[in-house]
């Protein structure tokens, strides 16, 4: 299992389009990816749940990656966060 | 061969199969199903089809406007296949034996509510996305047709009459011409047909029968004639006319790049009326000098909820940047009367044409107005914007609207957002009150644009939607023309320009009159630009002015 934390810098937070892009990124891997804000954690394949977290600029999320390709997935997804969020 | 006579409201000839407009069923029937497994399969099949449709839309958007534009549809795709969404629907079908349509509708409401209750206005607006996706799936389930036309080839579209919200959603590439049972020359179908440059015939009543569907029809918008199953001879004549029509177009093509200048050197600007950012292509294609009326209503008609500032900004920005340094007059929200929108929740009125509409709504509900003005001013940085307020009757209304503009500019300055300092502000002259008060109103604004459809309706107390009033609804009535002259004189006395953005602008029998009274700009449908240019170039104002003015003001006036 791999985890990393990331603080959102995008002024609008994880809104629909980046959430959609994130789901597409996560789909590239077989690992299970969850995104947590505080106590609430959701499967990163679930677009609407992800949007439902209402993650805003300045908030920190904890991303957990677990599965066969977790190393590659964690690296890829972390890079995605840095580039897009 | 069957020949039907109607009223031609947009000229030209078209030949193609007849197709009746299919209206989406809005009501969702709730039912209990016996076989939940089969119902679930029905849902899955519709979901798959929705995802496929969205994929096609994404491809089209990518081709036309790039990856960013495609992303919206791709996000909708992800919503349609969202696991939580799907599971909730599955639960209702398999555990409560609910039919698929009702299950989608219930789950849609649930997710829309989740977004609507978030504390972020952006996320709240996403409720509209869930609804959009769900209604797509429901339409597939109920067999309703998105956009009203389910045909692989372009058709002659028949309908009772089309509401504005229906016309904006039509797949324009599939329409060769229009036939409507009711309607009038200034109805939205007629206006759309003229913008698209295709023929339209209205008021055919029950002569156009459902059984003709799929058969070849020929329509002649100039004569108002419809022919079903034409004989060889007629077909040959009509094809020859179609050929002639093409030749005339080719001749007009040669006018591109030339000035709108009369023989004695008077010039007039010829601009276009448009209803959506997609209409810019025909505007430039017909060599118009600018946009004299961009009806912003389409933004509101296209949405299930108030369009956000960013959404509006993108649309205005697109038109302004596509038009480059040419003037673009954008009219602020003009709904009410014959253009109703559900989410505005306007109470039903006895007499909506004289009711809560256009600028009145904006002044009564400043939050809606503010959003639009912010979007407009932000977009002003990308082109040459003129803002126009509709349905003005008093000076105070204009002052109040201008105050809103100043407030919005101050906000944007404080936020460090860019906008142009050269935005002109103008008003529509479409009420007799505004025409009579035009000397005072001219001191408040940078330009006037006369909306002749409403000005005629209000001056003559004649409902323009009522087909039975045809001969009483006369925009050539001297009362209307005298008001136009008065407005023109008052504008020029105060050093501002005046245009006409109603249908009358394209009426070639009045071009002499407009040039004689000194109208500065005519805004017409794209197809009318070049014929109008030809007419202007053929006119010698000095030779006609006296005649025109004496017939307008003197004894010669025909009191029609």
PDB file of N, CA and C in Angstrom, chain B residues 191 194-197 249 260 268-276 278-295 319 323 326-331 386 388 449 497 499-503 505-506 521-533:
ATOM      1  N   UNK B 191     -37.911  33.331 -37.768  1.00  0.00           N
ATOM      2  CA  UNK B 191     -36.641  34.037 -37.546  1.00  0.00           C
ATOM      3  C   UNK B 191     -35.464  33.079 -37.734  1.00  0.00           C
ATOM      4  N   UNK B 194     -34.846  32.301 -41.392  1.00  0.00           N
ATOM      5  CA  UNK B 194     -34.172  33.386 -42.110  1.00  0.00           C
ATOM      6  C   UNK B 194     -32.697  33.455 -41.740  1.00  0.00           C
ATOM      7  N   UNK B 195     -32.384  33.209 -40.452  1.00  0.00           N
ATOM      8  CA  UNK B 195     -30.977  33.200 -40.044  1.00  0.00           C
ATOM      9  C   UNK B 195     -30.220  32.091 -40.767  1.00  0.00           C
ATOM     10  N   UNK B 196     -30.879  30.930 -40.869  1.00  0.00           N
ATOM     11  CA  UNK B 196     -30.216  29.796 -41.505  1.00  0.00           C
ATOM     12  C   UNK B 196     -30.203  29.918 -43.028  1.00  0.00           C
ATOM     13  N   UNK B 197     -31.031  30.825 -43.542  1.00  0.00           N
ATOM     14  CA  UNK B 197     -31.090  30.989 -44.985  1.00  0.00           C
ATOM     15  C   UNK B 197     -31.814  29.857 -45.682  1.00  0.00           C
ATOM     16  N   UNK B 249     -27.320  33.528 -55.821  1.00  0.00           N
ATOM     17  CA  UNK B 249     -26.352  33.511 -54.714  1.00  0.00           C
ATOM     18  C   UNK B 249     -24.958  33.808 -55.239  1.00  0.00           C
ATOM     19  N   UNK B 260     -21.196  49.451 -48.590  1.00  0.00           N
ATOM     20  CA  UNK B 260     -22.639  49.689 -48.603  1.00  0.00           C
ATOM     21  C   UNK B 260     -22.830  51.183 -48.872  1.00  0.00           C
ATOM     22  N   UNK B 268     -24.176  53.174 -45.198  1.00  0.00           N
ATOM     23  CA  UNK B 268     -24.963  52.622 -44.102  1.00  0.00           C
ATOM     24  C   UNK B 268     -24.247  51.353 -43.673  1.00  0.00           C
ATOM     25  N   UNK B 269     -24.270  51.063 -42.371  1.00  0.00           N
ATOM     26  CA  UNK B 269     -23.631  49.825 -41.909  1.00  0.00           C
ATOM     27  C   UNK B 269     -24.646  48.690 -41.992  1.00  0.00           C
ATOM     28  N   UNK B 270     -24.222  47.554 -42.507  1.00  0.00           N
ATOM     29  CA  UNK B 270     -25.110  46.389 -42.521  1.00  0.00           C
ATOM     30  C   UNK B 270     -24.528  45.316 -41.607  1.00  0.00           C
ATOM     31  N   UNK B 271     -25.268  45.040 -40.532  1.00  0.00           N
ATOM     32  CA  UNK B 271     -24.845  44.091 -39.522  1.00  0.00           C
ATOM     33  C   UNK B 271     -25.811  42.903 -39.512  1.00  0.00           C
ATOM     34  N   UNK B 272     -25.551  41.948 -38.623  1.00  0.00           N
ATOM     35  CA  UNK B 272     -26.415  40.767 -38.569  1.00  0.00           C
ATOM     36  C   UNK B 272     -27.041  40.539 -37.198  1.00  0.00           C
ATOM     37  N   UNK B 273     -28.190  39.873 -37.228  1.00  0.00           N
ATOM     38  CA  UNK B 273     -28.837  39.396 -36.002  1.00  0.00           C
ATOM     39  C   UNK B 273     -28.454  37.932 -35.826  1.00  0.00           C
ATOM     40  N   UNK B 274     -28.038  37.568 -34.622  1.00  0.00           N
ATOM     41  CA  UNK B 274     -27.740  36.155 -34.389  1.00  0.00           C
ATOM     42  C   UNK B 274     -28.345  35.689 -33.065  1.00  0.00           C
ATOM     43  N   UNK B 275     -28.465  34.361 -32.926  1.00  0.00           N
ATOM     44  CA  UNK B 275     -29.067  33.816 -31.714  1.00  0.00           C
ATOM     45  C   UNK B 275     -28.140  32.909 -30.928  1.00  0.00           C
ATOM     46  N   UNK B 276     -26.985  32.557 -31.492  1.00  0.00           N
ATOM     47  CA  UNK B 276     -26.049  31.736 -30.721  1.00  0.00           C
ATOM     48  C   UNK B 276     -24.661  31.877 -31.322  1.00  0.00           C
ATOM     49  N   UNK B 278     -22.826  29.857 -32.632  1.00  0.00           N
ATOM     50  CA  UNK B 278     -22.659  29.106 -33.889  1.00  0.00           C
ATOM     51  C   UNK B 278     -23.013  29.930 -35.117  1.00  0.00           C
ATOM     52  N   UNK B 279     -23.817  30.999 -34.912  1.00  0.00           N
ATOM     53  CA  UNK B 279     -24.274  31.777 -36.054  1.00  0.00           C
ATOM     54  C   UNK B 279     -23.221  32.736 -36.597  1.00  0.00           C
ATOM     55  N   UNK B 280     -22.063  32.814 -35.938  1.00  0.00           N
ATOM     56  CA  UNK B 280     -21.042  33.762 -36.394  1.00  0.00           C
ATOM     57  C   UNK B 280     -20.537  33.402 -37.786  1.00  0.00           C
ATOM     58  N   UNK B 281     -20.438  32.099 -38.083  1.00  0.00           N
ATOM     59  CA  UNK B 281     -19.913  31.675 -39.388  1.00  0.00           C
ATOM     60  C   UNK B 281     -20.710  32.279 -40.554  1.00  0.00           C
ATOM     61  N   UNK B 282     -22.069  32.149 -40.576  1.00  0.00           N
ATOM     62  CA  UNK B 282     -22.796  32.795 -41.671  1.00  0.00           C
ATOM     63  C   UNK B 282     -22.666  34.316 -41.690  1.00  0.00           C
ATOM     64  N   UNK B 283     -22.458  34.933 -40.528  1.00  0.00           N
ATOM     65  CA  UNK B 283     -22.292  36.393 -40.481  1.00  0.00           C
ATOM     66  C   UNK B 283     -21.045  36.788 -41.272  1.00  0.00           C
ATOM     67  N   UNK B 284     -19.939  36.118 -40.974  1.00  0.00           N
ATOM     68  CA  UNK B 284     -18.687  36.431 -41.663  1.00  0.00           C
ATOM     69  C   UNK B 284     -18.761  35.964 -43.116  1.00  0.00           C
ATOM     70  N   UNK B 285     -19.435  34.825 -43.318  1.00  0.00           N
ATOM     71  CA  UNK B 285     -19.568  34.277 -44.666  1.00  0.00           C
ATOM     72  C   UNK B 285     -20.317  35.214 -45.607  1.00  0.00           C
ATOM     73  N   UNK B 286     -21.232  36.019 -45.053  1.00  0.00           N
ATOM     74  CA  UNK B 286     -21.991  36.948 -45.882  1.00  0.00           C
ATOM     75  C   UNK B 286     -21.415  38.362 -45.836  1.00  0.00           C
ATOM     76  N   UNK B 287     -20.226  38.485 -45.271  1.00  0.00           N
ATOM     77  CA  UNK B 287     -19.496  39.743 -45.296  1.00  0.00           C
ATOM     78  C   UNK B 287     -20.224  40.889 -44.574  1.00  0.00           C
ATOM     79  N   UNK B 288     -20.852  40.588 -43.450  1.00  0.00           N
ATOM     80  CA  UNK B 288     -21.505  41.639 -42.665  1.00  0.00           C
ATOM     81  C   UNK B 288     -20.445  42.439 -41.911  1.00  0.00           C
ATOM     82  N   UNK B 289     -20.790  43.686 -41.576  1.00  0.00           N
ATOM     83  CA  UNK B 289     -19.824  44.554 -40.919  1.00  0.00           C
ATOM     84  C   UNK B 289     -19.731  44.367 -39.417  1.00  0.00           C
ATOM     85  N   UNK B 290     -20.665  43.613 -38.850  1.00  0.00           N
ATOM     86  CA  UNK B 290     -20.652  43.420 -37.413  1.00  0.00           C
ATOM     87  C   UNK B 290     -21.891  42.650 -37.008  1.00  0.00           C
ATOM     88  N   UNK B 291     -22.131  42.610 -35.696  1.00  0.00           N
ATOM     89  CA  UNK B 291     -23.359  41.985 -35.214  1.00  0.00           C
ATOM     90  C   UNK B 291     -24.186  43.078 -34.545  1.00  0.00           C
ATOM     91  N   UNK B 292     -25.381  43.293 -35.048  1.00  0.00           N
ATOM     92  CA  UNK B 292     -26.219  44.370 -34.537  1.00  0.00           C
ATOM     93  C   UNK B 292     -27.174  43.916 -33.463  1.00  0.00           C
ATOM     94  N   UNK B 293     -27.321  42.597 -33.362  1.00  0.00           N
ATOM     95  CA  UNK B 293     -28.178  42.039 -32.307  1.00  0.00           C
ATOM     96  C   UNK B 293     -27.778  40.595 -32.051  1.00  0.00           C
ATOM     97  N   UNK B 294     -27.214  40.372 -30.880  1.00  0.00           N
ATOM     98  CA  UNK B 294     -26.947  39.003 -30.444  1.00  0.00           C
ATOM     99  C   UNK B 294     -27.933  38.758 -29.315  1.00  0.00           C
ATOM    100  N   UNK B 295     -28.918  37.896 -29.587  1.00  0.00           N
ATOM    101  CA  UNK B 295     -29.938  37.619 -28.570  1.00  0.00           C
ATOM    102  C   UNK B 295     -29.319  36.697 -27.522  1.00  0.00           C
ATOM    103  N   UNK B 319     -17.962  34.752 -29.310  1.00  0.00           N
ATOM    104  CA  UNK B 319     -18.500  35.598 -30.377  1.00  0.00           C
ATOM    105  C   UNK B 319     -17.608  36.823 -30.586  1.00  0.00           C
ATOM    106  N   UNK B 323     -15.374  37.577 -33.955  1.00  0.00           N
ATOM    107  CA  UNK B 323     -15.696  38.748 -34.789  1.00  0.00           C
ATOM    108  C   UNK B 323     -14.524  39.733 -34.882  1.00  0.00           C
ATOM    109  N   UNK B 326     -14.639  43.830 -35.171  1.00  0.00           N
ATOM    110  CA  UNK B 326     -15.962  44.309 -35.585  1.00  0.00           C
ATOM    111  C   UNK B 326     -16.885  44.473 -34.371  1.00  0.00           C
ATOM    112  N   UNK B 327     -17.809  45.443 -34.504  1.00  0.00           N
ATOM    113  CA  UNK B 327     -18.738  45.698 -33.391  1.00  0.00           C
ATOM    114  C   UNK B 327     -19.687  44.523 -33.159  1.00  0.00           C
ATOM    115  N   UNK B 328     -19.922  44.208 -31.888  1.00  0.00           N
ATOM    116  CA  UNK B 328     -20.886  43.160 -31.543  1.00  0.00           C
ATOM    117  C   UNK B 328     -21.847  43.737 -30.500  1.00  0.00           C
ATOM    118  N   UNK B 329     -23.117  43.878 -30.871  1.00  0.00           N
ATOM    119  CA  UNK B 329     -24.115  44.391 -29.931  1.00  0.00           C
ATOM    120  C   UNK B 329     -24.781  43.186 -29.266  1.00  0.00           C
ATOM    121  N   UNK B 330     -24.570  43.050 -27.972  1.00  0.00           N
ATOM    122  CA  UNK B 330     -25.214  41.946 -27.263  1.00  0.00           C
ATOM    123  C   UNK B 330     -26.378  42.506 -26.452  1.00  0.00           C
ATOM    124  N   UNK B 331     -27.541  41.949 -26.697  1.00  0.00           N
ATOM    125  CA  UNK B 331     -28.729  42.396 -25.969  1.00  0.00           C
ATOM    126  C   UNK B 331     -28.831  41.604 -24.682  1.00  0.00           C
ATOM    127  N   UNK B 386     -20.743  46.127 -27.543  1.00  0.00           N
ATOM    128  CA  UNK B 386     -21.765  47.118 -27.234  1.00  0.00           C
ATOM    129  C   UNK B 386     -22.849  46.363 -26.463  1.00  0.00           C
ATOM    130  N   UNK B 388     -26.720  46.241 -25.029  1.00  0.00           N
ATOM    131  CA  UNK B 388     -28.010  46.856 -25.338  1.00  0.00           C
ATOM    132  C   UNK B 388     -29.102  46.332 -24.403  1.00  0.00           C
ATOM    133  N   UNK B 449     -31.266  51.116 -31.039  1.00  0.00           N
ATOM    134  CA  UNK B 449     -31.554  50.146 -32.086  1.00  0.00           C
ATOM    135  C   UNK B 449     -33.059  49.871 -32.030  1.00  0.00           C
ATOM    136  N   UNK B 497     -25.681  57.163 -32.721  1.00  0.00           N
ATOM    137  CA  UNK B 497     -26.108  56.441 -33.932  1.00  0.00           C
ATOM    138  C   UNK B 497     -27.378  55.642 -33.670  1.00  0.00           C
ATOM    139  N   UNK B 499     -29.886  52.374 -35.224  1.00  0.00           N
ATOM    140  CA  UNK B 499     -30.019  51.237 -36.138  1.00  0.00           C
ATOM    141  C   UNK B 499     -31.402  50.628 -36.071  1.00  0.00           C
ATOM    142  N   UNK B 500     -31.609  49.654 -36.928  1.00  0.00           N
ATOM    143  CA  UNK B 500     -32.848  48.878 -36.888  1.00  0.00           C
ATOM    144  C   UNK B 500     -32.447  47.420 -36.808  1.00  0.00           C
ATOM    145  N   UNK B 501     -32.937  46.717 -35.786  1.00  0.00           N
ATOM    146  CA  UNK B 501     -32.555  45.310 -35.693  1.00  0.00           C
ATOM    147  C   UNK B 501     -33.772  44.396 -35.808  1.00  0.00           C
ATOM    148  N   UNK B 502     -34.895  44.950 -36.197  1.00  0.00           N
ATOM    149  CA  UNK B 502     -36.082  44.102 -36.394  1.00  0.00           C
ATOM    150  C   UNK B 502     -36.090  43.549 -37.810  1.00  0.00           C
ATOM    151  N   UNK B 503     -37.072  42.718 -38.075  1.00  0.00           N
ATOM    152  CA  UNK B 503     -37.191  42.096 -39.392  1.00  0.00           C
ATOM    153  C   UNK B 503     -37.332  43.135 -40.513  1.00  0.00           C
ATOM    154  N   UNK B 505     -35.714  45.679 -41.134  1.00  0.00           N
ATOM    155  CA  UNK B 505     -34.442  46.139 -41.691  1.00  0.00           C
ATOM    156  C   UNK B 505     -34.129  45.511 -43.034  1.00  0.00           C
ATOM    157  N   UNK B 506     -34.571  44.260 -43.210  1.00  0.00           N
ATOM    158  CA  UNK B 506     -34.259  43.530 -44.444  1.00  0.00           C
ATOM    159  C   UNK B 506     -35.315  43.735 -45.525  1.00  0.00           C
ATOM    160  N   UNK B 521     -27.528  52.177 -39.303  1.00  0.00           N
ATOM    161  CA  UNK B 521     -27.160  50.764 -39.326  1.00  0.00           C
ATOM    162  C   UNK B 521     -28.405  49.911 -39.471  1.00  0.00           C
ATOM    163  N   UNK B 522     -28.303  48.856 -40.271  1.00  0.00           N
ATOM    164  CA  UNK B 522     -29.401  47.897 -40.378  1.00  0.00           C
ATOM    165  C   UNK B 522     -28.854  46.544 -39.968  1.00  0.00           C
ATOM    166  N   UNK B 523     -29.549  45.872 -39.047  1.00  0.00           N
ATOM    167  CA  UNK B 523     -29.089  44.555 -38.639  1.00  0.00           C
ATOM    168  C   UNK B 523     -30.104  43.535 -39.119  1.00  0.00           C
ATOM    169  N   UNK B 524     -29.646  42.611 -39.948  1.00  0.00           N
ATOM    170  CA  UNK B 524     -30.558  41.687 -40.632  1.00  0.00           C
ATOM    171  C   UNK B 524     -30.022  40.262 -40.525  1.00  0.00           C
ATOM    172  N   UNK B 525     -30.795  39.291 -41.008  1.00  0.00           N
ATOM    173  CA  UNK B 525     -30.285  37.928 -40.961  1.00  0.00           C
ATOM    174  C   UNK B 525     -29.149  37.815 -41.985  1.00  0.00           C
ATOM    175  N   UNK B 526     -28.190  36.916 -41.722  1.00  0.00           N
ATOM    176  CA  UNK B 526     -26.990  36.856 -42.570  1.00  0.00           C
ATOM    177  C   UNK B 526     -27.306  36.791 -44.059  1.00  0.00           C
ATOM    178  N   UNK B 527     -28.330  36.020 -44.408  1.00  0.00           N
ATOM    179  CA  UNK B 527     -28.631  35.839 -45.817  1.00  0.00           C
ATOM    180  C   UNK B 527     -29.103  37.133 -46.484  1.00  0.00           C
ATOM    181  N   UNK B 528     -29.611  38.071 -45.682  1.00  0.00           N
ATOM    182  CA  UNK B 528     -30.162  39.295 -46.244  1.00  0.00           C
ATOM    183  C   UNK B 528     -29.101  40.369 -46.487  1.00  0.00           C
ATOM    184  N   UNK B 529     -27.876  40.145 -46.000  1.00  0.00           N
ATOM    185  CA  UNK B 529     -26.836  41.179 -46.085  1.00  0.00           C
ATOM    186  C   UNK B 529     -26.535  41.574 -47.528  1.00  0.00           C
ATOM    187  N   UNK B 530     -26.235  40.593 -48.374  1.00  0.00           N
ATOM    188  CA  UNK B 530     -25.798  40.920 -49.730  1.00  0.00           C
ATOM    189  C   UNK B 530     -26.919  41.487 -50.609  1.00  0.00           C
ATOM    190  N   UNK B 531     -28.158  40.923 -50.560  1.00  0.00           N
ATOM    191  CA  UNK B 531     -29.238  41.571 -51.307  1.00  0.00           C
ATOM    192  C   UNK B 531     -29.447  43.014 -50.866  1.00  0.00           C
ATOM    193  N   UNK B 532     -29.297  43.273 -49.558  1.00  0.00           N
ATOM    194  CA  UNK B 532     -29.473  44.626 -49.039  1.00  0.00           C
ATOM    195  C   UNK B 532     -28.349  45.530 -49.563  1.00  0.00           C
ATOM    196  N   UNK B 533     -27.138  44.991 -49.584  1.00  0.00           N
ATOM    197  CA  UNK B 533     -26.008  45.763 -50.109  1.00  0.00           C
ATOM    198  C   UNK B 533     -26.283  46.147 -51.569  1.00  0.00           C
TER     199      UNK B 533
END
